[in-house]
PDB file of C-alpha atoms and ligand atoms in Angstrom:
ATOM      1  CA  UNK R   1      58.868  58.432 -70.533  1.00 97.00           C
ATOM      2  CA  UNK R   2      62.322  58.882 -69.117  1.00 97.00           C
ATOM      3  CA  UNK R   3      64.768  56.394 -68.875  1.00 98.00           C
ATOM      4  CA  UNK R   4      67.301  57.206 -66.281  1.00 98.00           C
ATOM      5  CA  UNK R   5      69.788  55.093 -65.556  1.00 98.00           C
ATOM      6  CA  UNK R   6      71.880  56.880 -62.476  1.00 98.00           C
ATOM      7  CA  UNK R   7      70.870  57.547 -59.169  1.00 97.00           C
ATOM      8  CA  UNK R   8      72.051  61.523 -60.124  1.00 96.00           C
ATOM      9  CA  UNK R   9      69.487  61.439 -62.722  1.00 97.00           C
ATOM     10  CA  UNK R  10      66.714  60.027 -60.485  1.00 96.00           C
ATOM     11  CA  UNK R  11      67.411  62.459 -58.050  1.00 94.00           C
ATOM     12  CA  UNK R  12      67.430  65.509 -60.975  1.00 92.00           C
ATOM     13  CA  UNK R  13      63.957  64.235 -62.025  1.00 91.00           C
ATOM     14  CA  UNK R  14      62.698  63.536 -58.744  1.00 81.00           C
ATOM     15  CA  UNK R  15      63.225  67.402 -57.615  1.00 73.00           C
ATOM     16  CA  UNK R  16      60.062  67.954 -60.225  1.00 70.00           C
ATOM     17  CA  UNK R  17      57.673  65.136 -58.860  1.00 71.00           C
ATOM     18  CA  UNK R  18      56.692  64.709 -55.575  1.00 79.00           C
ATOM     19  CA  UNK R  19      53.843  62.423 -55.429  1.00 94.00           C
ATOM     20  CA  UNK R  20      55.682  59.393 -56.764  1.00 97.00           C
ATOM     21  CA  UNK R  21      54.096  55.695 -56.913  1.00 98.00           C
ATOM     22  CA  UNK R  22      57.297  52.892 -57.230  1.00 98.00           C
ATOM     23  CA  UNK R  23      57.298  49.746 -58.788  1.00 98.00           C
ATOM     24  CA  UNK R  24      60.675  47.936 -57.675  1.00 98.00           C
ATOM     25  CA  UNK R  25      60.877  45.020 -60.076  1.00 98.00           C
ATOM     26  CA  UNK R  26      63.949  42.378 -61.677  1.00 98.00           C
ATOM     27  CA  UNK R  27      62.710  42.845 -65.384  1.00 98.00           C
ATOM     28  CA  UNK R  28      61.373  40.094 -68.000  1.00 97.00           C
ATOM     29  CA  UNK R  29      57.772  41.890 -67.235  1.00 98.00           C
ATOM     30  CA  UNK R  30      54.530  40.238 -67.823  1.00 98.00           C
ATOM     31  CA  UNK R  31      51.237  40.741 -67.213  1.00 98.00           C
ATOM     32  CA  UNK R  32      51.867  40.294 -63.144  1.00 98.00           C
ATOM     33  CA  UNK R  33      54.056  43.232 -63.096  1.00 98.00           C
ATOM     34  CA  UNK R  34      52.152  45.183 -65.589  1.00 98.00           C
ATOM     35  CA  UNK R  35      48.796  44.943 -63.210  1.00 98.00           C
ATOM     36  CA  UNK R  36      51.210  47.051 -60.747  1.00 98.00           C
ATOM     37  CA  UNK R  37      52.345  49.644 -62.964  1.00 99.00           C
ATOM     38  CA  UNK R  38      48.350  50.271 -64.187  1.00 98.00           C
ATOM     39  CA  UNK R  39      47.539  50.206 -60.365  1.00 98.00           C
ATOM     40  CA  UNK R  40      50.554  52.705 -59.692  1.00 98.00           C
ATOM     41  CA  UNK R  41      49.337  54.843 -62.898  1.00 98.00           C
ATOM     42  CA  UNK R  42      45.596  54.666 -61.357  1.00 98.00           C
ATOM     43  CA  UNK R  43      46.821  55.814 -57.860  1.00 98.00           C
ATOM     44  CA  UNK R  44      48.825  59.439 -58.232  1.00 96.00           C
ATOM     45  CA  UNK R  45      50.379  61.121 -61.079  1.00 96.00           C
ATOM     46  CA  UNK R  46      53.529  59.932 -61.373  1.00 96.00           C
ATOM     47  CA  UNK R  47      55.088  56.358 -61.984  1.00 98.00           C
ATOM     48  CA  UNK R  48      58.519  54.984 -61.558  1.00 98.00           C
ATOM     49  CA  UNK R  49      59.623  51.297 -62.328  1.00 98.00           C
ATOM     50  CA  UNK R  50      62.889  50.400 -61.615  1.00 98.00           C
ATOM     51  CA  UNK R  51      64.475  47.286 -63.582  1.00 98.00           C
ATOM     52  CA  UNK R  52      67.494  45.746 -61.681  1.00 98.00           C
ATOM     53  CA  UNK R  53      68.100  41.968 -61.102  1.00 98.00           C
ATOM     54  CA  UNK R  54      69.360  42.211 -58.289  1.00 98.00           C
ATOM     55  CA  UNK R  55      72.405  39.721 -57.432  1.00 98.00           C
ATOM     56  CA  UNK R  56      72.666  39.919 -53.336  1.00 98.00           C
ATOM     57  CA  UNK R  57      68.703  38.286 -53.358  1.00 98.00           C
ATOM     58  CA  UNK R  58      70.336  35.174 -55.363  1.00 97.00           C
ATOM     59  CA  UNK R  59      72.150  32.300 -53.279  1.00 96.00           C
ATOM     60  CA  UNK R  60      75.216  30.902 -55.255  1.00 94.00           C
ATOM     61  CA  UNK R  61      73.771  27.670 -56.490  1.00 92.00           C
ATOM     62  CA  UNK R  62      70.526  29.817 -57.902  1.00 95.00           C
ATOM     63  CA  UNK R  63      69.528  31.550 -61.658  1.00 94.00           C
ATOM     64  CA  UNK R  64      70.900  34.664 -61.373  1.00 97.00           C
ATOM     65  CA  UNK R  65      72.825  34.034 -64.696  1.00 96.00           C
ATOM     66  CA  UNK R  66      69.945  32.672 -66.620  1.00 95.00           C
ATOM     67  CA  UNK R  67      67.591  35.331 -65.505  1.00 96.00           C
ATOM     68  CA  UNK R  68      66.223  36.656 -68.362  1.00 96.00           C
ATOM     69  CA  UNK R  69      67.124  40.112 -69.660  1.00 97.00           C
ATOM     70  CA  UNK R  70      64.283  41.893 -71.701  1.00 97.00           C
ATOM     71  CA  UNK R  71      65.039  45.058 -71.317  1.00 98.00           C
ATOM     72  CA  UNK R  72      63.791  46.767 -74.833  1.00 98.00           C
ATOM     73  CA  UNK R  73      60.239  44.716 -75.021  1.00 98.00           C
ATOM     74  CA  UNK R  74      60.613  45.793 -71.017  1.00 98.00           C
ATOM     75  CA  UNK R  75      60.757  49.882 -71.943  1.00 98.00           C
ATOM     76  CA  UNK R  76      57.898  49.710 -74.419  1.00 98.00           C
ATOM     77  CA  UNK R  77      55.721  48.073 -72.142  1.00 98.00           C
ATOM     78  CA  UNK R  78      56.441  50.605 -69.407  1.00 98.00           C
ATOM     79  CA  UNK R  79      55.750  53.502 -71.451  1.00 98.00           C
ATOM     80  CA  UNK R  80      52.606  51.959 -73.336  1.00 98.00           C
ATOM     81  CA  UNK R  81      51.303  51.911 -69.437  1.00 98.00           C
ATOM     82  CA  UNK R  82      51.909  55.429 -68.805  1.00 98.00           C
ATOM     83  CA  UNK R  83      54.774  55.147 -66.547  1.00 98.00           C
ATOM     84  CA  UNK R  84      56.441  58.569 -66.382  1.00 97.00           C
ATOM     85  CA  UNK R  85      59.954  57.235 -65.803  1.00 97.00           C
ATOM     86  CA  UNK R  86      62.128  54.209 -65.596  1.00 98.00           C
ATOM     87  CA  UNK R  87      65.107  53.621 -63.624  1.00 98.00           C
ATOM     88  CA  UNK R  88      67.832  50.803 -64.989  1.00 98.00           C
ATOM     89  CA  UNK R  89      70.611  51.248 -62.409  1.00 98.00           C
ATOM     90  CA  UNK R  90      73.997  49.057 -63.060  1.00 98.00           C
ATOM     91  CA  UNK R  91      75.115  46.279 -60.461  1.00 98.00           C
ATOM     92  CA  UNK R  92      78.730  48.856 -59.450  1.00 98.00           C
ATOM     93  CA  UNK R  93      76.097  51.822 -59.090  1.00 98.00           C
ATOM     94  CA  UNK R  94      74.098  49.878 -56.856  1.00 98.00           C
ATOM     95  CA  UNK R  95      77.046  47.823 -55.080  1.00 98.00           C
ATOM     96  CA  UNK R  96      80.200  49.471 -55.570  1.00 98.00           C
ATOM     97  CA  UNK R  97      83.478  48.818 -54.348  1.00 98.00           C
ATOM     98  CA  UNK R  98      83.968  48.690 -50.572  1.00 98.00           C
ATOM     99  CA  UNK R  99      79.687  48.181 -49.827  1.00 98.00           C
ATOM    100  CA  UNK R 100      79.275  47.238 -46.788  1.00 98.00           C
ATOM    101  CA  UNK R 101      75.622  47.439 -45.516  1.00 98.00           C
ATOM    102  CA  UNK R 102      72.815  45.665 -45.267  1.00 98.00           C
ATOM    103  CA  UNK R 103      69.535  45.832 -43.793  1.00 98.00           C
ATOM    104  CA  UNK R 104      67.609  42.295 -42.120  1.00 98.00           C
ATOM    105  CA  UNK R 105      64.190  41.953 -40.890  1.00 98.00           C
ATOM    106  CA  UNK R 106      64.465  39.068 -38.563  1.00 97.00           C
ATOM    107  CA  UNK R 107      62.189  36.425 -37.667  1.00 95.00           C
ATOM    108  CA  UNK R 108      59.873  36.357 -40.681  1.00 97.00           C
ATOM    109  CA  UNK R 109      62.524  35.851 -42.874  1.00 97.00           C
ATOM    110  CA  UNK R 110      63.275  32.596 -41.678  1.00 96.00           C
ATOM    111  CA  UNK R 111      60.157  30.870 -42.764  1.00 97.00           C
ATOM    112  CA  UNK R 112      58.844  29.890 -46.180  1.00 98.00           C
ATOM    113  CA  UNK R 113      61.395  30.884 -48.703  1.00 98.00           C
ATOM    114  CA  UNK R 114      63.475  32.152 -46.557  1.00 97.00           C
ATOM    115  CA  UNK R 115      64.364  28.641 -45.111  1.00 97.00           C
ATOM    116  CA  UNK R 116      65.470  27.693 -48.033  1.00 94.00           C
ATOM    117  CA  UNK R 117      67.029  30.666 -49.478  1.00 95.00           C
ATOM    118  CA  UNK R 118      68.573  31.875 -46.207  1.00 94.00           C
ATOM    119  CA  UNK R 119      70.693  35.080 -48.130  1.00 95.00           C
ATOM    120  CA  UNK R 120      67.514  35.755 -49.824  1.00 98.00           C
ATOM    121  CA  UNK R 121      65.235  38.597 -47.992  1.00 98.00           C
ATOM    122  CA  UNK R 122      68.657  40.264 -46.189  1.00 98.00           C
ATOM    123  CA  UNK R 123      68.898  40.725 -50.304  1.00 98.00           C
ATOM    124  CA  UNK R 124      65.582  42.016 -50.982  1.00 98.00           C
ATOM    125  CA  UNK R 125      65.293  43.982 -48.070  1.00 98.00           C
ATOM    126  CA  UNK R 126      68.598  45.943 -48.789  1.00 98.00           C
ATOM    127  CA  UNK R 127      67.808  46.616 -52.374  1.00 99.00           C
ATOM    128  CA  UNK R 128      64.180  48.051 -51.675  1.00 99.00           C
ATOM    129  CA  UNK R 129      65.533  49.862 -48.733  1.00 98.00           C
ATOM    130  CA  UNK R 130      68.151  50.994 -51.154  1.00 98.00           C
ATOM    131  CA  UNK R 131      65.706  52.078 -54.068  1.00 98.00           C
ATOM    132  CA  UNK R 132      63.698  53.819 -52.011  1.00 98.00           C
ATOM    133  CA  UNK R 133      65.968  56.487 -51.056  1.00 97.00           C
ATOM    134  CA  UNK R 134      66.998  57.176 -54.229  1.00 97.00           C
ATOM    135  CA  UNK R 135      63.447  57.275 -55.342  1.00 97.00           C
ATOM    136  CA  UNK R 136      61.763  58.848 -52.297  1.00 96.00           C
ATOM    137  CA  UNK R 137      58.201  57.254 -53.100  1.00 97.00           C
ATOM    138  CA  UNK R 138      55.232  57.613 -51.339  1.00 97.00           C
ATOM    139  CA  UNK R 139      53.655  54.627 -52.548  1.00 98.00           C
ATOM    140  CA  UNK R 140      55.168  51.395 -53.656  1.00 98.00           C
ATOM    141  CA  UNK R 141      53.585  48.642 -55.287  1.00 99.00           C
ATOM    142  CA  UNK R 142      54.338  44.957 -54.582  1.00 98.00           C
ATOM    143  CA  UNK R 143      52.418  41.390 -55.873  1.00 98.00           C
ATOM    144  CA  UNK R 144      50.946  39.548 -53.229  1.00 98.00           C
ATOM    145  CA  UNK R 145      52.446  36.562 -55.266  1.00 98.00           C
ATOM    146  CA  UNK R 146      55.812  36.889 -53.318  1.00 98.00           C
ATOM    147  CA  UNK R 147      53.221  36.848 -50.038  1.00 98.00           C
ATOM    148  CA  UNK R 148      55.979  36.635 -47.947  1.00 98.00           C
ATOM    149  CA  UNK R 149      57.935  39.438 -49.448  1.00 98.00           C
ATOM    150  CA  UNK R 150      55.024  41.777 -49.167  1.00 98.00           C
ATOM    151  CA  UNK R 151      54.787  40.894 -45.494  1.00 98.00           C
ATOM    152  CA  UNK R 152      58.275  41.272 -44.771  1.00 98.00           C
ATOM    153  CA  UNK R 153      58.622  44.913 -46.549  1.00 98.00           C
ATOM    154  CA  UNK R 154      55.783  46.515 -44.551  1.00 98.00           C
ATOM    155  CA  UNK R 155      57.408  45.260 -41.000  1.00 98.00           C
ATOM    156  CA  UNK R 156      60.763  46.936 -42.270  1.00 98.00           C
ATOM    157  CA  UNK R 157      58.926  49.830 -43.491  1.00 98.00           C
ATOM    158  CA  UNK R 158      57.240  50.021 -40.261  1.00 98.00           C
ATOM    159  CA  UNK R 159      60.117  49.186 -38.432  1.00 98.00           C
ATOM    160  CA  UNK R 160      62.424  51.831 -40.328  1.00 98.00           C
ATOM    161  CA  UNK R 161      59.923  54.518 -40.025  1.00 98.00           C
ATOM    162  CA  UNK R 162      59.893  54.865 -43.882  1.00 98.00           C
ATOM    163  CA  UNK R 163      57.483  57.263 -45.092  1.00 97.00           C
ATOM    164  CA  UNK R 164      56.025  54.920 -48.087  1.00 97.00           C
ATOM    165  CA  UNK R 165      52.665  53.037 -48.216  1.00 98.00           C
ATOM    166  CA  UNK R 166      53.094  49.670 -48.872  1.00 98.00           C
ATOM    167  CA  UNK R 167      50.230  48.249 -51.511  1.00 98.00           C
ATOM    168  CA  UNK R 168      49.866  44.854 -52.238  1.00 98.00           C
ATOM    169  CA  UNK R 169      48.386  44.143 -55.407  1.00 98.00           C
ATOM    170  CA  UNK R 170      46.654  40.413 -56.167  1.00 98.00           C
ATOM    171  CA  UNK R 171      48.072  37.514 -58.239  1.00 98.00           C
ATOM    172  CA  UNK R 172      47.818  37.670 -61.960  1.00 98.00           C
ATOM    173  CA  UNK R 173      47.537  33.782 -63.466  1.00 98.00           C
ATOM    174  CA  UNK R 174      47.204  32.896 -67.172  1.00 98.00           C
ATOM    175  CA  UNK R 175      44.532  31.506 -67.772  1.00 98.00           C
ATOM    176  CA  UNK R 176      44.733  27.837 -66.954  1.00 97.00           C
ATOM    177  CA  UNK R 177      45.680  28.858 -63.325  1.00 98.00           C
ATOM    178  CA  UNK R 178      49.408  29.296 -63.237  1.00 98.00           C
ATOM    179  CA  UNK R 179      50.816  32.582 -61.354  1.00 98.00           C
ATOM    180  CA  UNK R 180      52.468  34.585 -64.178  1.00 98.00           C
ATOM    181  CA  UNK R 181      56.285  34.115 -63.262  1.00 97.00           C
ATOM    182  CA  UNK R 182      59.395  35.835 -64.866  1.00 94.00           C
ATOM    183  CA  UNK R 183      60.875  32.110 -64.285  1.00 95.00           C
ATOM    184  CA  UNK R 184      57.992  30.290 -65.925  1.00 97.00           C
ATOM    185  CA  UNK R 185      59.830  30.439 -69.281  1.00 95.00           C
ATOM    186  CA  UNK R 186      62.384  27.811 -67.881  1.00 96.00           C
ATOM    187  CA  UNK R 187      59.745  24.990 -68.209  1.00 98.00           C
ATOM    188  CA  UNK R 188      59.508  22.920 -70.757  1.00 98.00           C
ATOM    189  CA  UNK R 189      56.360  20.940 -72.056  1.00 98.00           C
ATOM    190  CA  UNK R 190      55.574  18.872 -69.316  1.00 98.00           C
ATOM    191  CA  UNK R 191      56.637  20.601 -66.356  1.00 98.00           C
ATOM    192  CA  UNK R 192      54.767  23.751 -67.324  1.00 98.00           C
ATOM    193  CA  UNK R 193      51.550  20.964 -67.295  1.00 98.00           C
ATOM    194  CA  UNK R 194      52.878  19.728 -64.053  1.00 98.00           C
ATOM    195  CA  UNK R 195      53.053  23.109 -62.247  1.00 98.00           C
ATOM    196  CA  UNK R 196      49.390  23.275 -62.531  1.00 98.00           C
ATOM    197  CA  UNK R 197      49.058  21.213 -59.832  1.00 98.00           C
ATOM    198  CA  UNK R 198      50.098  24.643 -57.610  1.00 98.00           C
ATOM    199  CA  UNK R 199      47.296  26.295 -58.482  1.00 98.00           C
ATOM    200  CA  UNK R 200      44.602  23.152 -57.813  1.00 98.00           C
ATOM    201  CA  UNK R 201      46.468  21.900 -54.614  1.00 98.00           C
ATOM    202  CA  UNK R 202      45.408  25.623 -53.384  1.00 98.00           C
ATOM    203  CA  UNK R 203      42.516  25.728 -54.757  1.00 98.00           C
ATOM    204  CA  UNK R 204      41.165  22.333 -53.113  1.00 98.00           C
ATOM    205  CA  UNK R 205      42.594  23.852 -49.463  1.00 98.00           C
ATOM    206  CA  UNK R 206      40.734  27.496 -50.610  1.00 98.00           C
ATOM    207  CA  UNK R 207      37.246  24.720 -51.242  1.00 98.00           C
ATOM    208  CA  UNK R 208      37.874  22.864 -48.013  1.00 98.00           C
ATOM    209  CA  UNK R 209      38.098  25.556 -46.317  1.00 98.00           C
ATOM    210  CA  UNK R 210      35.348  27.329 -47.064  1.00 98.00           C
ATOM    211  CA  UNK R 211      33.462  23.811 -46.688  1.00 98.00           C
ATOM    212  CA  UNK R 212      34.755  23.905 -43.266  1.00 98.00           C
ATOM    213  CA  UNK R 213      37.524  22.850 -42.533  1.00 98.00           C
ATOM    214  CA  UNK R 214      39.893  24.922 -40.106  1.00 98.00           C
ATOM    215  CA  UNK R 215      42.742  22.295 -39.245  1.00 98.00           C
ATOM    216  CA  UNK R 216      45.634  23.026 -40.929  1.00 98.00           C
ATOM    217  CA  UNK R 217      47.340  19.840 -40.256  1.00 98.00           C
ATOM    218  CA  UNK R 218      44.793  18.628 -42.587  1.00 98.00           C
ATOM    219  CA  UNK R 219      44.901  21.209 -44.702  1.00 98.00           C
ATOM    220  CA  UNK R 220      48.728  21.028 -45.520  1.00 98.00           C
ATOM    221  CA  UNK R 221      48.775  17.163 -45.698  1.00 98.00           C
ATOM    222  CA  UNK R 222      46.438  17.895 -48.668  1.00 98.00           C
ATOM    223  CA  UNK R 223      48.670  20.559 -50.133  1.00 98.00           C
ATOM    224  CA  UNK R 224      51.469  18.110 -49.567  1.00 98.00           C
ATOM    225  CA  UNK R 225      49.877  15.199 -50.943  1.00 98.00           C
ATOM    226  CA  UNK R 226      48.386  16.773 -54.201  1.00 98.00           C
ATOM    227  CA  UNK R 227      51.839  18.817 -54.758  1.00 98.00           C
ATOM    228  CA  UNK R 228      53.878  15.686 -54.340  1.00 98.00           C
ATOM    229  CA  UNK R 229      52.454  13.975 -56.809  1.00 98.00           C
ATOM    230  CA  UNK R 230      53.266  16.267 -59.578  1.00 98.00           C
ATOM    231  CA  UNK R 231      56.299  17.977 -59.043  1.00 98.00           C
ATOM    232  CA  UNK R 232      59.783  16.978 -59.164  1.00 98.00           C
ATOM    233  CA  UNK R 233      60.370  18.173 -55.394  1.00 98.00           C
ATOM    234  CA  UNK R 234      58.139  20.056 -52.848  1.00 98.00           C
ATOM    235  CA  UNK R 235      60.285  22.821 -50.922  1.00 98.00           C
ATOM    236  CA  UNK R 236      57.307  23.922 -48.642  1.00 98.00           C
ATOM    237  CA  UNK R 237      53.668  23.671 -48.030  1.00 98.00           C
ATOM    238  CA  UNK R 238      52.384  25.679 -44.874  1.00 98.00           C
ATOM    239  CA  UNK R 239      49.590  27.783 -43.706  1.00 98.00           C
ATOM    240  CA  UNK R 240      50.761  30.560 -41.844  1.00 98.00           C
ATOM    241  CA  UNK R 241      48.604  33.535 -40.207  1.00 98.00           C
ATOM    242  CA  UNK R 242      48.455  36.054 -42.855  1.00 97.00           C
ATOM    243  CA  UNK R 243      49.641  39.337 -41.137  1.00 95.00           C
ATOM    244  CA  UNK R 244      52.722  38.120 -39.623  1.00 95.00           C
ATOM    245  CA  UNK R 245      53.308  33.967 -40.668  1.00 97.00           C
ATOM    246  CA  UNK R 246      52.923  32.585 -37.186  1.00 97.00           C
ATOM    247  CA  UNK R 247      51.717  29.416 -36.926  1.00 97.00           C
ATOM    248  CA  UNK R 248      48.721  28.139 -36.188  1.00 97.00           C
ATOM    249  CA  UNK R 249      46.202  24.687 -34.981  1.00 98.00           C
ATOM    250  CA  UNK R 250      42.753  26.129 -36.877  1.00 98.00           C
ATOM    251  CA  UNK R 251      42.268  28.939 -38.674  1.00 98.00           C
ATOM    252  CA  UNK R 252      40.961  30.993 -36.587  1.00 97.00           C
ATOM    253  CA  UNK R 253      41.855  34.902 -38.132  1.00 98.00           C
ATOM    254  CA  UNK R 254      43.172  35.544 -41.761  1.00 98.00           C
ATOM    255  CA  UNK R 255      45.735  32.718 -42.866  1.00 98.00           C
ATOM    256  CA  UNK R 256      47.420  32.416 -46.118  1.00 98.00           C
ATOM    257  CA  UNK R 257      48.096  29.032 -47.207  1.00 98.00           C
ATOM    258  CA  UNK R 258      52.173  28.813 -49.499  1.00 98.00           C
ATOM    259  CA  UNK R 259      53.343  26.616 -50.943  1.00 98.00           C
ATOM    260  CA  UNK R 260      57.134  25.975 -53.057  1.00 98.00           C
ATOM    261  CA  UNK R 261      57.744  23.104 -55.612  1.00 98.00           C
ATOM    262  CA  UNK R 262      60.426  22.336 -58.037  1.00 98.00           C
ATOM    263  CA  UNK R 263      59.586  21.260 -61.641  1.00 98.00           C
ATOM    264  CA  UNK R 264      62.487  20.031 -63.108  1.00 98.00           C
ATOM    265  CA  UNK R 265      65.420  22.540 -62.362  1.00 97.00           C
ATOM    266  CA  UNK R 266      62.360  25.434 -61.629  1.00 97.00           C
ATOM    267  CA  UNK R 267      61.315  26.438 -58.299  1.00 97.00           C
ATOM    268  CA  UNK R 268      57.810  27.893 -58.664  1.00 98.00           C
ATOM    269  CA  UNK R 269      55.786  29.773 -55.372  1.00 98.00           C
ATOM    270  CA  UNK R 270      52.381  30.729 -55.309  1.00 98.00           C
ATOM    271  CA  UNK R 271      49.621  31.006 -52.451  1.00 98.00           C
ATOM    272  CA  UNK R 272      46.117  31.635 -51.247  1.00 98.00           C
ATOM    273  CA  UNK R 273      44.680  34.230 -48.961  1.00 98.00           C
ATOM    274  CA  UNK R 274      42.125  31.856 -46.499  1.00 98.00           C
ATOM    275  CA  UNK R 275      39.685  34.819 -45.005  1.00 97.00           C
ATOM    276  CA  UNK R 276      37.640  33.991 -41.844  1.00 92.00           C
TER     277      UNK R 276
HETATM  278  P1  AMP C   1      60.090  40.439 -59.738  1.00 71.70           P
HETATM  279  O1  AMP C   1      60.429  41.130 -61.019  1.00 71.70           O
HETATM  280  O2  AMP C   1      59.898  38.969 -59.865  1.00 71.70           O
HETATM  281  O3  AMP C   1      61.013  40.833 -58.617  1.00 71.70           O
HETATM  282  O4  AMP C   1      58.674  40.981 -59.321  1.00 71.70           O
HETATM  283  C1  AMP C   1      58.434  42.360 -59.179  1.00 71.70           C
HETATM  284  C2  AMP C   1      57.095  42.558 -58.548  1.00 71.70           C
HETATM  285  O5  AMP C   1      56.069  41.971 -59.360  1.00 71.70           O
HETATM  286  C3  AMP C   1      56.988  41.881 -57.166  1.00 71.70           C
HETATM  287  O6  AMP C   1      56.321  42.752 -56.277  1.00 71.70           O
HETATM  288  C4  AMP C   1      56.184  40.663 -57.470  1.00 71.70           C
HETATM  289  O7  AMP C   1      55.435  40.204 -56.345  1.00 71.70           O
HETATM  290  C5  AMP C   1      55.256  41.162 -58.555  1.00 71.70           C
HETATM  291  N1  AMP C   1      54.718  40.028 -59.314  1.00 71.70           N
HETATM  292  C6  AMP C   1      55.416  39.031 -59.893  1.00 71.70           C
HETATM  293  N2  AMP C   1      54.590  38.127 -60.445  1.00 71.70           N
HETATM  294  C7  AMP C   1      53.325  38.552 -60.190  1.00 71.70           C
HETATM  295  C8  AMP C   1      52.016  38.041 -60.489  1.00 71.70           C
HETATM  296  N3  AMP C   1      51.847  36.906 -61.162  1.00 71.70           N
HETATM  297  N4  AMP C   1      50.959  38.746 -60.055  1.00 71.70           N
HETATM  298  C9  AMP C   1      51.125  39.898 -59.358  1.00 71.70           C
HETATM  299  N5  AMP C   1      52.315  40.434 -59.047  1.00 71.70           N
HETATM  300  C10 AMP C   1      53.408  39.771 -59.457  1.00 71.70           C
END
């Protein structure tokens, strides 16, 4: 596996692969972003996973400090997964003096996260837009935990006429139900017991549903409801049409039902896919 760690190298070793599969990710890798890599690895013959924690997708109050930094235990899993390369670029490589540009999708990125993290996507998108020219995939691989993320890179994609499939790949949970999370080693004890409540709040509104029910005023008063009870502080709880997060009386075509919570200092995300 080769570990580059310029964008000159990346370009060197991308003159020798063309069919490249991406997986754009901040590092501290678990099982969530390993299901990716394996899916990348399945898909075409060559593998890239960038590393990078990426400070323009952080607001100033958020972890970007306290993000944790794995980066050997990081490498080995890469290469025990068959990537063919990894790319660790520096923040002055990726920002350097006098950077000035940015790229914003507008509209989605106001909802969901993006309400409350208003720097947050106008970060993401500039990074990924960013990666992929130095990497020139053809395929990249995102997790439809980040839901909105997902949806928001394949409108700029579209948008920006960028050559480069867009494959979402489903949520990876331990076992008791909570969505494996780089930032689920900030809990302690009894908010990692808490943040269970995610997983059952969306599972109740996934069994409703498929009971029956189609309101989504309903349906969110019972994500509401069930989330408040357990966490510290609920950020959001909506159900949003699934291709492009309008809103929406009864579910009527594919909807995806988010929600946001705090537990303790921890803001934790996760969602279900409600298919008609
Ligand atoms: P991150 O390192 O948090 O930026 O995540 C990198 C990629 O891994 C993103 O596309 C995430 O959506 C994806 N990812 C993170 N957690 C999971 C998970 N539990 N299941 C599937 N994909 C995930």
């Amino acid at each position: 596996m080769e570990e580059l760690s310029t964008i000159q190298q990346v370009r060197g070793w991308h003159k020798a692969a063309a069919d490249v599969g991406f997986v754009p990710t901040m590092g501290a890798l678990h099982d969530g972003h390993a299901s990716l890599i394996r899916r990348s690895v399945a898909d075409g013959p060559v593998t890239i996973v960038s590393i990078f924690v990426n400070p323009t997708q952080f607001g100033p109050n958020e972890d970007l400090d306290e993000y944790p930094r794995t980066l050997a235990d990081d490498l080995e899993l890469c290469r025990n997964l068959g990537a063919d390369a990894v790319f660790t670029p520096d923040e002055p490589m990726m920002y350097p003096p006098g950077y000035a540009t940015w790229v914003e999708v507008d509209g989605l990125t106001g909802k969901l996260c993006g309400a409350s993290r208003p720097e947050h996507f106008k970060g993401v998108t500039t990074v990924v837009s960013k990666l992929f020219n130095i990497v020139q995939p053809r395929r990249a691989y995102f997790g439809q935990k980040d839901a909105q993320q997902a949806i928001v890179l394949k409108r700029m994609a579209a948008d920006l006429n960028m050559p480069i499939e867009i494959i979402t790949c489903p949520i990876v949970r331990e076992p008791d139900g909570l969505a494996l999370s780089s930032r689920n080693k900030y809990l302690n004890e009894d908010e990692r017991r808490r943040a269970l409540v995610l997983r059952r709040a969306l599972k109740e509104v996934e069994d409703k549903f498929k009971q029956g029910t189609r309101n989504t005023n309903v349906l969110r008063s019972h994500l509401q409801v069930t989330i408040g009870e357990e966490a510290d502080k609920l950020d959001y709880a909506e159900i949003l049409t699934a291709d492009d997060l309008s809103e929406l009386a009864e579910i009527d075509r594919a909807a995806i039902a988010a929600v946001a919570a705090y537990f303790g200092s921890t803001r934790l995300i996760d969602n279900v896919v409600l298919e008609v």
